[in-house]
Amino acid sequence: MNFRNKTSGKLLQTTKLLYTPVSFFFIFYFSWTNRILLTKIFEVTDFAYLVIAVFLWCVLHLLSPVGTKIIFASLGSQISYSQLLSIYIIRLPARYLPGGIWHTLGRLADYHSLGIAKKHLTLLAIIQTFFPCLITFFIGGGYLWLTKDKSMLSTLEGGLALMSFTILLAIPVIVKWKRPDHWHHKFIFSYIFLTLLSISFWLIASASFLSYYYSVAVSLNSISMFHIAATYIFSWGVGYISIFAPQGIGVFEVVAGKLMALPMPLGGAVAFLAGFRVVTLAADSIAWLSYRFIIIISSRLLDKNH
């Protein structure tokens, strides 16, 4: 059994390593074959919208540690928000290492060095792995199912939304049944707060994507703003559960390209949607560089005072 698990793990890791360059190759290929279309689109880009998109994604970096603090606090562990934010931002470059797991592993190692027990880190990893799926499928899939003509695809979207909603409702019940000592007002308050925080996170993320989309919307057909936002959220969830695709690269673009029905070939849609990753890269870079700048300035001020 251990040999089979190790083999499966190595196979999955190898698949991830191979999948990433292949995905980038096809994205670049689609960008090249649709270069005339993309050039026309980006010639009318409103850079004010792009700035807003980057700003909104930067805001998400400030929200992300809040969820971790809520989880640790509910488990009886206290780490300050500033420490959690520092760990989160300083580890951002690890997102872009092959494999797609190093940002998470780095943060877990830092939390452990601050005294967080391994069992609490395991629980944190489980929550932060599965909770985004539940929220994105519930919000995105639910809206798409309610507003689209019923078909096999909308049935799948609705099914994922219903399943996610059921699990979200069942979690407090399971905790009360399995771990009654953990059932108290603080737990239910933390759970509701974490759920609302996650919903807020994805609403802001979708607003960032909308800003990217509307920066060139003059060249695209008119699509409902809510449909675009729901499609982004749902497609992100599909990409996220595709464990062979780090950060959902390729999968997100294909799913969103099919669901949005953009007025261009699928290859062009994939290339256009992949452009949003430049926005997230810019936001990550700004957050990391700003943090490093603050650290340097702070250390120099301390040296002068001493």
CSV table of C-alpha atoms in Angstrom, one decimal:
chain,number,residue,atom,x,y,z
A,1,MET,CA,0.0,0.0,0.0
A,2,ASN,CA,2.8,2.4,0.9
A,3,PHE,CA,4.6,1.6,-2.3
A,4,ARG,CA,1.4,2.2,-4.3
A,5,ASN,CA,0.9,5.6,-2.5
A,6,LYS,CA,4.5,6.6,-3.1
A,7,THR,CA,4.2,5.6,-6.8
A,8,SER,CA,0.9,7.5,-7.2
A,9,GLY,CA,2.5,10.6,-5.5
A,10,LYS,CA,5.5,10.5,-7.8
A,11,LEU,CA,3.3,10.1,-10.8
A,12,LEU,CA,1.1,13.1,-9.8
A,13,GLN,CA,4.1,15.2,-9.1
A,14,THR,CA,5.7,14.3,-12.5
A,15,THR,CA,2.4,15.0,-14.2
A,16,LYS,CA,2.3,18.5,-12.6
A,17,LEU,CA,5.8,19.2,-13.6
A,18,LEU,CA,5.1,18.2,-17.2
A,19,TYR,CA,1.7,19.7,-17.4
A,20,THR,CA,2.8,23.3,-16.5
A,21,PRO,CA,5.3,23.8,-19.4
A,22,VAL,CA,2.9,22.1,-21.8
A,23,SER,CA,0.1,24.5,-20.7
A,24,PHE,CA,2.3,27.5,-21.2
A,25,PHE,CA,3.3,26.2,-24.6
A,26,PHE,CA,-0.3,26.0,-25.8
A,27,ILE,CA,-1.2,29.4,-24.2
A,28,PHE,CA,1.7,31.0,-26.1
A,29,TYR,CA,0.7,29.1,-29.2
A,30,PHE,CA,-2.9,30.3,-29.0
A,31,SER,CA,-1.6,33.8,-28.3
A,32,TRP,CA,0.5,33.7,-31.4
A,33,THR,CA,-2.1,32.2,-33.7
A,34,ASN,CA,-4.7,34.9,-32.5
A,35,ARG,CA,-2.1,37.7,-32.3
A,36,ILE,CA,-4.1,40.0,-34.7
A,37,LEU,CA,-7.3,39.6,-32.7
A,38,LEU,CA,-5.5,40.1,-29.4
A,39,THR,CA,-3.6,43.1,-30.7
A,40,LYS,CA,-6.9,44.8,-31.8
A,41,ILE,CA,-8.4,44.0,-28.4
A,42,PHE,CA,-5.5,45.4,-26.4
A,43,GLU,CA,-5.1,48.5,-28.6
A,44,VAL,CA,-8.3,49.8,-26.9
A,45,THR,CA,-7.3,48.8,-23.4
A,46,ASP,CA,-8.4,51.2,-20.6
A,47,PHE,CA,-5.4,51.0,-18.3
A,48,ALA,CA,-7.4,52.6,-15.5
A,49,TYR,CA,-9.5,49.4,-15.2
A,50,LEU,CA,-6.2,47.3,-15.2
A,51,VAL,CA,-5.0,49.4,-12.3
A,52,ILE,CA,-8.2,48.8,-10.4
A,53,ALA,CA,-7.9,45.0,-11.1
A,54,VAL,CA,-4.4,45.0,-9.7
A,55,PHE,CA,-5.5,47.0,-6.7
A,56,LEU,CA,-8.4,44.7,-5.9
A,57,TRP,CA,-6.1,41.7,-6.0
A,58,CYS,CA,-3.7,43.4,-3.7
A,59,VAL,CA,-6.6,43.8,-1.2
A,60,LEU,CA,-7.0,40.1,-1.3
A,61,HIS,CA,-3.5,39.7,0.2
A,62,LEU,CA,-4.7,41.7,3.2
A,63,LEU,CA,-7.8,39.5,3.6
A,64,SER,CA,-6.1,36.1,3.2
A,65,PRO,CA,-4.4,36.0,6.7
A,66,VAL,CA,-7.7,36.9,8.4
A,67,GLY,CA,-9.1,33.4,7.6
A,68,THR,CA,-6.0,31.7,9.0
A,69,LYS,CA,-6.3,33.8,12.2
A,70,ILE,CA,-9.9,32.8,12.6
A,71,ILE,CA,-9.1,29.2,12.3
A,72,PHE,CA,-6.1,29.3,14.7
A,73,ALA,CA,-8.2,31.4,17.2
A,74,SER,CA,-11.0,28.8,17.2
A,75,LEU,CA,-8.4,26.1,18.0
A,76,GLY,CA,-7.0,28.1,20.9
A,77,SER,CA,-3.8,29.3,19.2
A,78,GLN,CA,-3.0,33.0,19.0
A,79,ILE,CA,-0.8,34.5,16.3
A,80,SER,CA,-1.0,38.2,15.5
A,81,TYR,CA,-2.4,39.4,12.2
A,82,SER,CA,0.8,41.2,11.4
A,83,GLN,CA,2.8,38.0,11.8
A,84,LEU,CA,0.4,36.0,9.6
A,85,LEU,CA,0.4,38.8,6.9
A,86,SER,CA,4.2,38.8,7.0
A,87,ILE,CA,4.4,35.1,6.5
A,88,TYR,CA,1.8,35.1,3.8
A,89,ILE,CA,3.5,37.9,1.8
A,90,ILE,CA,7.1,36.8,2.2
A,91,ARG,CA,6.2,33.3,0.9
A,92,LEU,CA,4.4,34.7,-2.2
A,93,PRO,CA,7.3,33.9,-4.7
A,94,ALA,CA,6.9,30.2,-3.8
A,95,ARG,CA,3.6,30.3,-5.7
A,96,TYR,CA,5.5,30.3,-8.9
A,97,LEU,CA,7.7,27.3,-8.2
A,98,PRO,CA,6.9,24.1,-10.1
A,99,GLY,CA,4.5,21.9,-8.2
A,100,GLY,CA,2.1,24.6,-7.0
A,101,ILE,CA,2.3,23.6,-3.3
A,102,TRP,CA,5.4,25.4,-2.0
A,103,HIS,CA,3.6,28.6,-0.9
A,104,THR,CA,1.3,26.5,1.4
A,105,LEU,CA,4.1,24.3,2.7
A,106,GLY,CA,6.3,27.3,3.4
A,107,ARG,CA,3.6,29.0,5.4
A,108,LEU,CA,2.9,25.8,7.4
A,109,ALA,CA,6.5,25.5,8.3
A,110,ASP,CA,6.6,29.1,9.5
A,111,TYR,CA,3.4,28.5,11.6
A,112,HIS,CA,5.0,25.4,13.1
A,113,SER,CA,8.1,27.4,14.0
A,114,LEU,CA,5.9,29.8,15.9
A,115,GLY,CA,4.6,27.0,18.1
A,116,ILE,CA,1.4,25.8,16.2
A,117,ALA,CA,0.8,22.1,16.8
A,118,LYS,CA,1.0,19.7,13.9
A,119,LYS,CA,-2.5,18.6,14.4
A,120,HIS,CA,-3.7,22.2,14.1
A,121,LEU,CA,-1.6,22.7,11.0
A,122,THR,CA,-3.2,19.5,9.5
A,123,LEU,CA,-6.7,20.9,10.2
A,124,LEU,CA,-5.7,24.3,8.7
A,125,ALA,CA,-4.4,22.6,5.6
A,126,ILE,CA,-7.6,20.6,5.2
A,127,ILE,CA,-9.8,23.6,5.6
A,128,GLN,CA,-7.8,25.8,3.3
A,129,THR,CA,-7.7,23.1,0.7
A,130,PHE,CA,-11.4,22.2,0.5
A,131,PHE,CA,-13.2,25.4,1.7
A,132,PRO,CA,-12.4,27.4,-1.5
A,133,CYS,CA,-14.0,24.6,-3.6
A,134,LEU,CA,-17.2,24.7,-1.6
A,135,ILE,CA,-17.5,28.4,-1.7
A,136,THR,CA,-16.7,28.8,-5.4
A,137,PHE,CA,-19.0,26.0,-6.6
A,138,PHE,CA,-21.8,27.3,-4.3
A,139,ILE,CA,-21.6,30.9,-5.5
A,140,GLY,CA,-20.6,30.4,-9.1
A,141,GLY,CA,-22.4,27.2,-9.9
A,142,GLY,CA,-25.5,28.2,-8.1
A,143,TYR,CA,-25.8,31.5,-10.0
A,144,LEU,CA,-25.1,29.8,-13.4
A,145,TRP,CA,-27.7,27.1,-12.7
A,146,LEU,CA,-30.4,29.6,-11.6
A,147,THR,CA,-29.9,31.9,-14.6
A,148,LYS,CA,-29.1,29.6,-17.5
A,149,ASP,CA,-31.3,27.4,-19.7
A,150,LYS,CA,-31.4,24.0,-18.2
A,151,SER,CA,-29.0,21.6,-19.9
A,152,MET,CA,-26.6,18.8,-19.0
A,153,LEU,CA,-23.9,21.5,-18.2
A,154,SER,CA,-26.2,23.6,-16.1
A,155,THR,CA,-27.3,20.4,-14.2
A,156,LEU,CA,-23.6,19.8,-13.4
A,157,GLU,CA,-23.2,23.4,-12.2
A,158,GLY,CA,-26.4,23.1,-10.1
A,159,GLY,CA,-25.3,19.7,-8.7
A,160,LEU,CA,-21.9,21.0,-7.6
A,161,ALA,CA,-23.6,24.0,-6.1
A,162,LEU,CA,-26.1,21.9,-4.2
A,163,MET,CA,-23.5,19.5,-3.0
A,164,SER,CA,-21.3,22.3,-1.8
A,165,PHE,CA,-24.2,24.0,0.0
A,166,THR,CA,-25.1,20.8,1.7
A,167,ILE,CA,-21.6,20.2,2.9
A,168,LEU,CA,-21.4,23.8,4.2
A,169,LEU,CA,-24.6,23.2,6.3
A,170,ALA,CA,-23.4,19.7,7.4
A,171,ILE,CA,-20.0,20.8,8.8
A,172,PRO,CA,-21.4,22.3,12.0
A,173,VAL,CA,-23.7,19.3,12.4
A,174,ILE,CA,-20.8,16.8,12.0
A,175,VAL,CA,-18.7,18.8,14.5
A,176,LYS,CA,-21.5,18.7,17.0
A,177,TRP,CA,-21.9,15.0,16.5
A,178,LYS,CA,-18.3,13.9,16.3
A,179,ARG,CA,-16.7,16.5,18.6
A,180,PRO,CA,-19.3,17.9,21.0
A,181,ASP,CA,-16.6,19.5,23.1
A,182,HIS,CA,-15.8,21.8,20.1
A,183,TRP,CA,-19.4,22.9,19.7
A,184,HIS,CA,-19.9,26.3,21.4
A,185,HIS,CA,-20.9,29.8,20.4
A,186,LYS,CA,-17.3,30.7,19.6
A,187,PHE,CA,-17.1,27.9,17.1
A,188,ILE,CA,-20.3,28.7,15.3
A,189,PHE,CA,-19.5,32.4,15.2
A,190,SER,CA,-16.0,31.6,13.8
A,191,TYR,CA,-17.5,29.3,11.2
A,192,ILE,CA,-20.1,31.9,10.0
A,193,PHE,CA,-17.4,34.6,10.0
A,194,LEU,CA,-15.0,32.3,8.0
A,195,THR,CA,-17.8,31.5,5.5
A,196,LEU,CA,-18.7,35.2,5.0
A,197,LEU,CA,-15.0,36.1,4.7
A,198,SER,CA,-14.5,33.5,2.0
A,199,ILE,CA,-17.6,34.7,0.1
A,200,SER,CA,-16.3,38.3,0.4
A,201,PHE,CA,-12.9,37.1,-0.9
A,202,TRP,CA,-14.4,35.6,-4.0
A,203,LEU,CA,-16.6,38.6,-4.7
A,204,ILE,CA,-13.6,40.9,-4.6
A,205,ALA,CA,-11.6,38.4,-6.8
A,206,SER,CA,-14.4,38.4,-9.3
A,207,ALA,CA,-14.5,42.2,-9.2
A,208,SER,CA,-10.8,42.2,-10.0
A,209,PHE,CA,-11.5,39.9,-13.0
A,210,LEU,CA,-14.4,42.1,-14.1
A,211,SER,CA,-12.1,45.1,-14.1
A,212,TYR,CA,-9.7,43.2,-16.3
A,213,TYR,CA,-12.5,42.1,-18.6
A,214,TYR,CA,-14.0,45.6,-18.9
A,215,SER,CA,-10.6,47.1,-19.6
A,216,VAL,CA,-11.1,45.8,-23.1
A,217,ALA,CA,-14.9,45.2,-23.1
A,218,VAL,CA,-15.5,47.7,-25.9
A,219,SER,CA,-14.1,45.0,-28.2
A,220,LEU,CA,-16.3,42.2,-26.8
A,221,ASN,CA,-19.9,41.5,-26.9
A,222,SER,CA,-22.2,42.5,-24.1
A,223,ILE,CA,-22.4,39.8,-21.4
A,224,SER,CA,-24.0,40.2,-18.1
A,225,MET,CA,-21.6,41.4,-15.4
A,226,PHE,CA,-23.0,38.8,-12.9
A,227,HIS,CA,-22.6,36.0,-15.5
A,228,ILE,CA,-19.0,36.9,-16.1
A,229,ALA,CA,-18.3,37.1,-12.3
A,230,ALA,CA,-20.1,33.7,-11.7
A,231,THR,CA,-18.3,32.1,-14.6
A,232,TYR,CA,-14.9,33.3,-13.3
A,233,ILE,CA,-15.6,32.0,-9.8
A,234,PHE,CA,-17.0,28.6,-11.0
A,235,SER,CA,-14.2,28.1,-13.5
A,236,TRP,CA,-11.6,28.9,-10.9
A,237,GLY,CA,-13.1,26.1,-8.7
A,238,VAL,CA,-12.9,23.6,-11.6
A,239,GLY,CA,-9.3,24.6,-12.2
A,240,TYR,CA,-8.6,24.3,-8.5
A,241,ILE,CA,-9.8,20.7,-8.2
A,242,SER,CA,-7.8,19.7,-11.2
A,243,ILE,CA,-4.9,18.5,-9.1
A,244,PHE,CA,-2.6,17.9,-12.1
A,245,ALA,CA,-2.9,21.6,-13.0
A,246,PRO,CA,-1.0,23.9,-10.6
A,247,GLN,CA,-3.1,27.0,-9.9
A,248,GLY,CA,-5.6,25.6,-12.4
A,249,ILE,CA,-3.5,26.9,-15.3
A,250,GLY,CA,-5.0,25.9,-18.6
A,251,VAL,CA,-8.1,24.3,-17.1
A,252,PHE,CA,-9.5,27.6,-15.8
A,253,GLU,CA,-9.0,29.3,-19.2
A,254,VAL,CA,-10.6,26.5,-21.2
A,255,VAL,CA,-13.7,26.2,-18.9
A,256,ALA,CA,-14.2,30.0,-18.7
A,257,GLY,CA,-13.7,30.4,-22.4
A,258,LYS,CA,-16.4,27.8,-23.1
A,259,LEU,CA,-18.9,29.2,-20.5
A,260,MET,CA,-18.5,32.9,-21.4
A,261,ALA,CA,-19.1,32.4,-25.1
A,262,LEU,CA,-16.7,35.2,-26.1
A,263,PRO,CA,-16.8,36.4,-29.7
A,264,MET,CA,-13.6,34.7,-30.7
A,265,PRO,CA,-12.2,31.2,-31.2
A,266,LEU,CA,-11.6,29.1,-28.1
A,267,GLY,CA,-7.8,29.5,-28.6
A,268,GLY,CA,-8.2,33.3,-28.6
A,269,ALA,CA,-10.4,33.2,-25.5
A,270,VAL,CA,-7.8,31.0,-23.7
A,271,ALA,CA,-5.1,33.5,-24.5
A,272,PHE,CA,-7.2,36.5,-23.4
A,273,LEU,CA,-8.3,34.9,-20.2
A,274,ALA,CA,-4.7,33.8,-19.4
A,275,GLY,CA,-3.8,37.5,-19.5
A,276,PHE,CA,-5.6,37.9,-16.2
A,277,ARG,CA,-2.7,35.9,-14.7
A,278,VAL,CA,-0.5,38.9,-15.5
A,279,VAL,CA,-2.8,41.0,-13.3
A,280,THR,CA,-2.4,38.5,-10.4
A,281,LEU,CA,1.4,38.4,-11.0
A,282,ALA,CA,1.6,42.2,-10.9
A,283,ALA,CA,-0.4,42.3,-7.6
A,284,ASP,CA,1.8,39.5,-6.0
A,285,SER,CA,4.9,41.4,-7.1
A,286,ILE,CA,3.7,44.7,-5.7
A,287,ALA,CA,2.7,43.2,-2.4
A,288,TRP,CA,6.0,41.4,-2.0
A,289,LEU,CA,8.2,44.4,-3.1
A,290,SER,CA,6.2,46.7,-0.9
A,291,TYR,CA,6.7,44.4,2.1
A,292,ARG,CA,10.4,44.2,1.4
A,293,PHE,CA,10.7,47.9,1.1
A,294,ILE,CA,8.9,48.4,4.4
A,295,ILE,CA,11.2,45.9,6.1
A,296,ILE,CA,14.3,47.7,4.8
A,297,ILE,CA,13.0,51.1,5.8
A,298,SER,CA,12.0,49.8,9.3
A,299,SER,CA,15.4,48.2,9.9
A,300,ARG,CA,17.2,51.3,8.9
A,301,LEU,CA,15.1,53.4,11.2
A,302,LEU,CA,15.8,51.0,14.1
A,303,ASP,CA,19.5,51.2,13.4
A,304,LYS,CA,19.4,55.0,13.5
A,305,ASN,CA,17.6,54.9,16.8
A,306,HIS,CA,20.2,52.6,18.3
